[in-house]
GROMACS .gro file of C-alpha atoms in nm:
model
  270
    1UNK     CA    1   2.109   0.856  -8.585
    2UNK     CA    2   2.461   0.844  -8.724
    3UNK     CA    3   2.634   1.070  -8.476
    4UNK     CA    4   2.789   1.431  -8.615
    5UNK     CA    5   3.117   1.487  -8.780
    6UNK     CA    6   3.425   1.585  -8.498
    7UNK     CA    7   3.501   1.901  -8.478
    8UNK     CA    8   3.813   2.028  -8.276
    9UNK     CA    9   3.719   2.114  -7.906
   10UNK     CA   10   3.798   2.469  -7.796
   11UNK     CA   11   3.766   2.594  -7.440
   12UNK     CA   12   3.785   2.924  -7.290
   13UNK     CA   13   3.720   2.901  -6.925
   14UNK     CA   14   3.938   2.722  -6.740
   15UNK     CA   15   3.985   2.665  -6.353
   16UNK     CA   16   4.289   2.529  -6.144
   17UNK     CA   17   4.233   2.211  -6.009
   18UNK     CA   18   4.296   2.172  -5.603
   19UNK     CA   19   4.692   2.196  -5.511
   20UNK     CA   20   4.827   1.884  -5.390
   21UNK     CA   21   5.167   1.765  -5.289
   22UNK     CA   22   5.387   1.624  -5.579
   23UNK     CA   23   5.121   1.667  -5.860
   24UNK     CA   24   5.191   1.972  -6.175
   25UNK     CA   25   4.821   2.034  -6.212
   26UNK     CA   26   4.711   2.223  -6.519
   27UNK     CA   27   4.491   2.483  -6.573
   28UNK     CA   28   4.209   2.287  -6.729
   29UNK     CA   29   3.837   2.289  -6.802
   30UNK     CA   30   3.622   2.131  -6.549
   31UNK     CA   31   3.355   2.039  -6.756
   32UNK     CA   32   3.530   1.940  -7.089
   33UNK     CA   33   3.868   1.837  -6.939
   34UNK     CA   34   4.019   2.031  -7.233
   35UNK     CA   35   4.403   1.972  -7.211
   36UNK     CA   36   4.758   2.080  -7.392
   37UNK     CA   37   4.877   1.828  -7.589
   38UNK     CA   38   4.520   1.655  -7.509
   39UNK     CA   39   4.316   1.494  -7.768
   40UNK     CA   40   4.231   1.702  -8.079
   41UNK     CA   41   4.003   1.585  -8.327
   42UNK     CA   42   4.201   1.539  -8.644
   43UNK     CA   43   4.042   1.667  -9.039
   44UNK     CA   44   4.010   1.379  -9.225
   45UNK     CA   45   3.841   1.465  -9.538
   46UNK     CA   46   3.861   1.058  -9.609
   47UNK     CA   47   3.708   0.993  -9.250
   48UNK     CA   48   3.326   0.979  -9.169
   49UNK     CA   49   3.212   0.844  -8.802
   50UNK     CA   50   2.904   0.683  -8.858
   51UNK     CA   51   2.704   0.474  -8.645
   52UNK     CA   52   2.781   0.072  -8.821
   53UNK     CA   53   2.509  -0.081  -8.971
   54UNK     CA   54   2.720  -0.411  -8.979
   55UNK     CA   55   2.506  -0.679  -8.793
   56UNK     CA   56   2.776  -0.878  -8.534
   57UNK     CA   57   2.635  -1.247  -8.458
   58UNK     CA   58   2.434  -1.302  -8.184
   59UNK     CA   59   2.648  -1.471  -7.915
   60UNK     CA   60   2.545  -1.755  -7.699
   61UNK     CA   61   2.603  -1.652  -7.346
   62UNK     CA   62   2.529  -1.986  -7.226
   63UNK     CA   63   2.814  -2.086  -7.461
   64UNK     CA   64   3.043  -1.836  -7.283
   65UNK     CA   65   3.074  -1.992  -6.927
   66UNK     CA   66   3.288  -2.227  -7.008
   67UNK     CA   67   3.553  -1.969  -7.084
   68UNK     CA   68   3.498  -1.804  -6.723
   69UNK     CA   69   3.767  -2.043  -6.558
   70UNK     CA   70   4.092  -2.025  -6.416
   71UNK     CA   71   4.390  -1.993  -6.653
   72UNK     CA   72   4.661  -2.264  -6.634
   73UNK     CA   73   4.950  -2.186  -6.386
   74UNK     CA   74   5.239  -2.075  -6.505
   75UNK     CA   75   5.563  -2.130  -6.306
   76UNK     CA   76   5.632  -1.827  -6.051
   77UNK     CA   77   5.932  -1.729  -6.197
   78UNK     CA   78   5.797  -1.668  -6.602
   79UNK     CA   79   5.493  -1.501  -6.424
   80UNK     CA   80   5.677  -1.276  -6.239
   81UNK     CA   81   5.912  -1.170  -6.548
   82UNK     CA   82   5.549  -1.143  -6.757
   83UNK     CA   83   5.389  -0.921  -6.499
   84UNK     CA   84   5.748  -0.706  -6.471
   85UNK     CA   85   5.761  -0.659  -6.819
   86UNK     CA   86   5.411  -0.475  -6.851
   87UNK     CA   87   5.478  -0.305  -6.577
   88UNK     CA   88   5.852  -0.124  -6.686
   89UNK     CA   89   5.642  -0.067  -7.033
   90UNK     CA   90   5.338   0.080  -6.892
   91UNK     CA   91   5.578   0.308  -6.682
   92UNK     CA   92   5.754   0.401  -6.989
   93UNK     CA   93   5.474   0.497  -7.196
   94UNK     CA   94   5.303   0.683  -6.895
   95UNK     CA   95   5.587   0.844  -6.819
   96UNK     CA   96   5.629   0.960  -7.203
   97UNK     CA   97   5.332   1.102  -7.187
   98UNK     CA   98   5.283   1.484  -7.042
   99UNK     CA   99   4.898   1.486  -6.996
  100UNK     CA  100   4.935   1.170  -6.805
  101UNK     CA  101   5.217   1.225  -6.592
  102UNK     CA  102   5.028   1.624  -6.520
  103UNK     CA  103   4.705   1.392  -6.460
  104UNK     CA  104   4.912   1.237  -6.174
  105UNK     CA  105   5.304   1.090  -6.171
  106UNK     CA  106   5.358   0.784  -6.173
  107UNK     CA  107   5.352   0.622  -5.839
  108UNK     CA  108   5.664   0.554  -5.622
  109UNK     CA  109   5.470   0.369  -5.425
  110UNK     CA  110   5.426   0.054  -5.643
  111UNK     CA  111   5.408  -0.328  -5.481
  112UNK     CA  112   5.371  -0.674  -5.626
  113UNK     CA  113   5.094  -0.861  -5.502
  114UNK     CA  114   4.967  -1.221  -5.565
  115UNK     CA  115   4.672  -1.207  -5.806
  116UNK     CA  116   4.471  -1.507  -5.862
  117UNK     CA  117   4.450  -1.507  -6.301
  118UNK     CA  118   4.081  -1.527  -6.454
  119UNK     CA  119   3.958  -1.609  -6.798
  120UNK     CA  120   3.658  -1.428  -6.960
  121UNK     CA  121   3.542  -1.482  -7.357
  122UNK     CA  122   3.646  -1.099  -7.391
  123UNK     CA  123   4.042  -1.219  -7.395
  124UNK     CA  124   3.978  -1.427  -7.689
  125UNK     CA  125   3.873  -1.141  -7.824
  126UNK     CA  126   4.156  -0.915  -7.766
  127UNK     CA  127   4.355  -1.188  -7.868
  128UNK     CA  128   4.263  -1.296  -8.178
  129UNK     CA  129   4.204  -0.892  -8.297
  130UNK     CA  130   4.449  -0.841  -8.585
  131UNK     CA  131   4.298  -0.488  -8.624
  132UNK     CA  132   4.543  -0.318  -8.371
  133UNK     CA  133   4.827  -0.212  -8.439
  134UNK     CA  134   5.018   0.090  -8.267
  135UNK     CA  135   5.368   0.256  -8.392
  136UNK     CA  136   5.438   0.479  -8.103
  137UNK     CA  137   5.360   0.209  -7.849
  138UNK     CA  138   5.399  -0.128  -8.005
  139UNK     CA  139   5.585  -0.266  -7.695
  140UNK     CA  140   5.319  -0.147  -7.466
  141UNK     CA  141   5.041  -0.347  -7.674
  142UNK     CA  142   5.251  -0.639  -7.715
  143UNK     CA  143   5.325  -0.633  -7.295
  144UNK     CA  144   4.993  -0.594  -7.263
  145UNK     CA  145   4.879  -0.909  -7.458
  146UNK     CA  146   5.148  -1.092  -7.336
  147UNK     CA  147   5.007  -1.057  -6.995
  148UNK     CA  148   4.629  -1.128  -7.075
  149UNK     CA  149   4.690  -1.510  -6.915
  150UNK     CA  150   4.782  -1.399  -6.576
  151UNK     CA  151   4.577  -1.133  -6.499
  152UNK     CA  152   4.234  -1.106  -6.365
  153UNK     CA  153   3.970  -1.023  -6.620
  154UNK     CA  154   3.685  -0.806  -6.497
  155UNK     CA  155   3.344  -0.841  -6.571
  156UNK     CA  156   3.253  -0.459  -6.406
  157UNK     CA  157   2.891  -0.470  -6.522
  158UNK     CA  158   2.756  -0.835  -6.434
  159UNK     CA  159   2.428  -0.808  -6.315
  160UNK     CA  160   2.357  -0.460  -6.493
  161UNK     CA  161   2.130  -0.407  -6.796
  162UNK     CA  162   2.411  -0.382  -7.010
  163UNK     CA  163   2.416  -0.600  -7.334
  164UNK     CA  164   2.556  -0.955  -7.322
  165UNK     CA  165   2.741  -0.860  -7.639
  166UNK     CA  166   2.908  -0.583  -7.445
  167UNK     CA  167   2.991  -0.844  -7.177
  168UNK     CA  168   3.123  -1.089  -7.433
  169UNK     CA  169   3.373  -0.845  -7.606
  170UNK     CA  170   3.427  -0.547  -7.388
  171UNK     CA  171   3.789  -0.647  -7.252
  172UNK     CA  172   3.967  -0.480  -6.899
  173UNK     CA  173   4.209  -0.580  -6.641
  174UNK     CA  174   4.348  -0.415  -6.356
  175UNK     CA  175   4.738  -0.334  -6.380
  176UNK     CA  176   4.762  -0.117  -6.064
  177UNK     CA  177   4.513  -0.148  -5.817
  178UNK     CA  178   4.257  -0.450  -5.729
  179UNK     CA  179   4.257  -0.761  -5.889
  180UNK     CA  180   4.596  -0.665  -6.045
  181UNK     CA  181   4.950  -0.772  -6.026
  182UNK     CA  182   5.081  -0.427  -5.870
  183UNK     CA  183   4.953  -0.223  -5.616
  184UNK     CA  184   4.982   0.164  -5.494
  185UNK     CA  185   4.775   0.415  -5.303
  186UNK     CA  186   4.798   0.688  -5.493
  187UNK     CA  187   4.608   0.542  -5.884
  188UNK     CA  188   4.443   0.274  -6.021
  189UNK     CA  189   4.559   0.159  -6.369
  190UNK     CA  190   4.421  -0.043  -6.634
  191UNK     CA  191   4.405  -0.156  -6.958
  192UNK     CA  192   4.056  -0.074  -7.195
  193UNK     CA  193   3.970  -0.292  -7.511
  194UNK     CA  194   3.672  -0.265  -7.696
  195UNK     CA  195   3.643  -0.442  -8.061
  196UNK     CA  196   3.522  -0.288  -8.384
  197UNK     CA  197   3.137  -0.177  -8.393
  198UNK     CA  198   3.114  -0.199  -7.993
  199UNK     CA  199   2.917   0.082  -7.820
  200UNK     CA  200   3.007   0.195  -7.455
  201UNK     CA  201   2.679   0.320  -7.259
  202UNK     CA  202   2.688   0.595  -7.086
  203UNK     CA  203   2.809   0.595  -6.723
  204UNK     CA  204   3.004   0.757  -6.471
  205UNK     CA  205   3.224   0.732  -6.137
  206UNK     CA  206   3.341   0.969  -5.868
  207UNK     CA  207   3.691   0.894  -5.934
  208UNK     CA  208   3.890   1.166  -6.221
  209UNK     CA  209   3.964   0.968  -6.525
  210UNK     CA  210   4.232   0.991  -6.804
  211UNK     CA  211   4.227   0.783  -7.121
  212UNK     CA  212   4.499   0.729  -7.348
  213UNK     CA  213   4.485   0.593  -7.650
  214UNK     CA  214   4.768   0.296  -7.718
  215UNK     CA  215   4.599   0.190  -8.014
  216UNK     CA  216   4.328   0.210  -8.306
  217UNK     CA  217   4.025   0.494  -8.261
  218UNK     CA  218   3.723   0.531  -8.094
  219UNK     CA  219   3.475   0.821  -8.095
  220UNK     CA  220   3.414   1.015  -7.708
  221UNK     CA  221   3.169   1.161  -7.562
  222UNK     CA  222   3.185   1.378  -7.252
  223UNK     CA  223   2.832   1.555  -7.151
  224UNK     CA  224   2.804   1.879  -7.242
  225UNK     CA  225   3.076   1.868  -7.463
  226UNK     CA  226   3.191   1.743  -7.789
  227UNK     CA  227   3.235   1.420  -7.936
  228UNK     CA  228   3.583   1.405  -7.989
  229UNK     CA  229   3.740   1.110  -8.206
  230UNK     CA  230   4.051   0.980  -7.997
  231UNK     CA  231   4.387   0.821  -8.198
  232UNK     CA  232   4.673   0.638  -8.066
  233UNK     CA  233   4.862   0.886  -7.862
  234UNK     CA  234   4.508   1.105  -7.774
  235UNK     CA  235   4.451   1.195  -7.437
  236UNK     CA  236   4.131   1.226  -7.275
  237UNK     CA  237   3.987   1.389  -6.897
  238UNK     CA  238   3.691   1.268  -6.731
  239UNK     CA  239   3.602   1.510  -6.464
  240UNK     CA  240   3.431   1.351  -6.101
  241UNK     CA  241   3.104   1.228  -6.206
  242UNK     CA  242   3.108   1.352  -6.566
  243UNK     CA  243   2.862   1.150  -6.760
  244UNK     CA  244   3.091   0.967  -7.070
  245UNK     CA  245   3.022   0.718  -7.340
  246UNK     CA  246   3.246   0.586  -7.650
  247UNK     CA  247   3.176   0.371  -7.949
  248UNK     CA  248   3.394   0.188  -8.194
  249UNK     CA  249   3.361   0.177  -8.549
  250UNK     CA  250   3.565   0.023  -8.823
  251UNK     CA  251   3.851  -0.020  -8.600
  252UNK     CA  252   3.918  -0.177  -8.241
  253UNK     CA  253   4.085   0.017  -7.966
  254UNK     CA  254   4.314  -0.029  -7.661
  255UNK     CA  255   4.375   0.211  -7.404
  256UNK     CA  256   4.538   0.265  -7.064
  257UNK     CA  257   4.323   0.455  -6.817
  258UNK     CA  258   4.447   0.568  -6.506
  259UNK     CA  259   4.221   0.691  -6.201
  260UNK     CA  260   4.290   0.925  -5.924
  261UNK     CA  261   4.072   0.979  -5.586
  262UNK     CA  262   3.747   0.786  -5.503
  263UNK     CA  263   3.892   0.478  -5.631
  264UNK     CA  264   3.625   0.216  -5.416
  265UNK     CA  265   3.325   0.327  -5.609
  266UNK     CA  266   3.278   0.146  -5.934
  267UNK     CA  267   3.092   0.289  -6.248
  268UNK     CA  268   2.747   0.333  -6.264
  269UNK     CA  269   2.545   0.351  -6.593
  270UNK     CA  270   2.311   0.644  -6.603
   0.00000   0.00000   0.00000
């Protein structure tokens, strides 16, 4: 069933969350992760989620696993300068960002580390999408890409009964944390891409989750809340163990998603 027009989220009852050193927690809904400045859906009389009826090609896993390989090495130095880059434009975007930076700062804490780069089919993807484009953080998106040949792709649900088309385009790599170029104790960072017409099962971690929206759309869904439509800029809370889910339509989306606390266990779909 084509899923319900947005409507804007309201909350009443809000809670404070834990005090800890260094961090300007808000007072915020636990179960809806409503937020100032957070995402809002946004009345677009012109704008109808529905669920796509376009039929995407069936892909030929088999055909993928030639694109699982190591990428070519780059010398040290124009890795190092890539990897730099994305980070000081990450920062700045994070750091432009109030819901993010109240979410947690930005760590003081960061390290490079060696990272061994890996290839999956879903960075052709990203690559060859001409669908994103983003105003407010058009260096941040362009980093990002820039880096997708020496990073370490992650294939999060191999093994799972998730789709091989969702393994085929769904795109993430680590920026800060495992896997990733950087390093800190205190979050894990990385970047999201899904495609157009891409659905997102539903799933959940231990670990508090904030998505922000660098690029295109996608439609949220938090339970027992909402579904909220997120645009570049959009903020988004996922509580510890929230069930969540998200779906693209006619547009693609990138996002940067930072996670605080529990960081060693993965997702789970439920």
């Amino acid at each position: 069933a084509a899923p319900r027009q947005t409507e804007k989220h309201k909350t009443h009852s809000t809670s404070q969350f834990a005090c800890r050193p260094r961090f300007l927690f808000l007072e915020i809904s636990r179960e809806c992760g409503g937020q100032p400045q957070a995402a809002q859906t946004r009345a677009q009389p012109n704008l109808r989620l529905r669920r796509s009826t376009c039929q995407m090609p069936d892909i030929d896993v088999a055909s993928l696993q030639d694109h699982r390989r190591p990428l070519l090495k780059r010398e040290p130095m124009e890795h190092e300068n890539i990897t730099q880059n994305l980070l000081h434009t990450v920062q700045a975007a994070y750091c432009g960002n109030a819901d993010m930076t109240n979410f947690a700062p930005f760590p003081d804490d960061i390290k490079p580390q060696a990272v061994a780069p890996l290839h999956e089919h879903c960075c052709d993807v990203f690559l060859n999408d001409t669908g994103l484009r983003s105003e407010r953080y058009h260096d941040l998106q362009q980093a990002i890409r820039n880096a997708s040949e020496v990073v370490h792709w992650r294939d999060t649900y191999k093994g799972t009964d998730i789709s091989d088309d969702f393994m085929a385009r769904f795109g993430c790599y680590c920026i800060i944390g495992d896997d990733a170029p950087f390093t800190s104790n205190s979050i894990r960072l990385w970047m999201v891409y899904m495609p157009p017409h891409l659905y997102y099962p539903w799933h959940n971690h231990p670990a508090e989750e904030m998505y922000m929206v660098v690029s295109g759309s996608a439609a949220f869904r938090r339970k027992g809340c909402p579904e909220e439509e997120l645009l570049e800029g959009d903020t988004l809370l996922h509580t510890s163990n929230q069930p969540h889910a998200m779906e693209t339509f006619e547009t693609p989306v990138l996002c940067l998603v930072a996670w605080r606390d529990n960081f060693h266990a993965p997702p789970e779909l439920t």
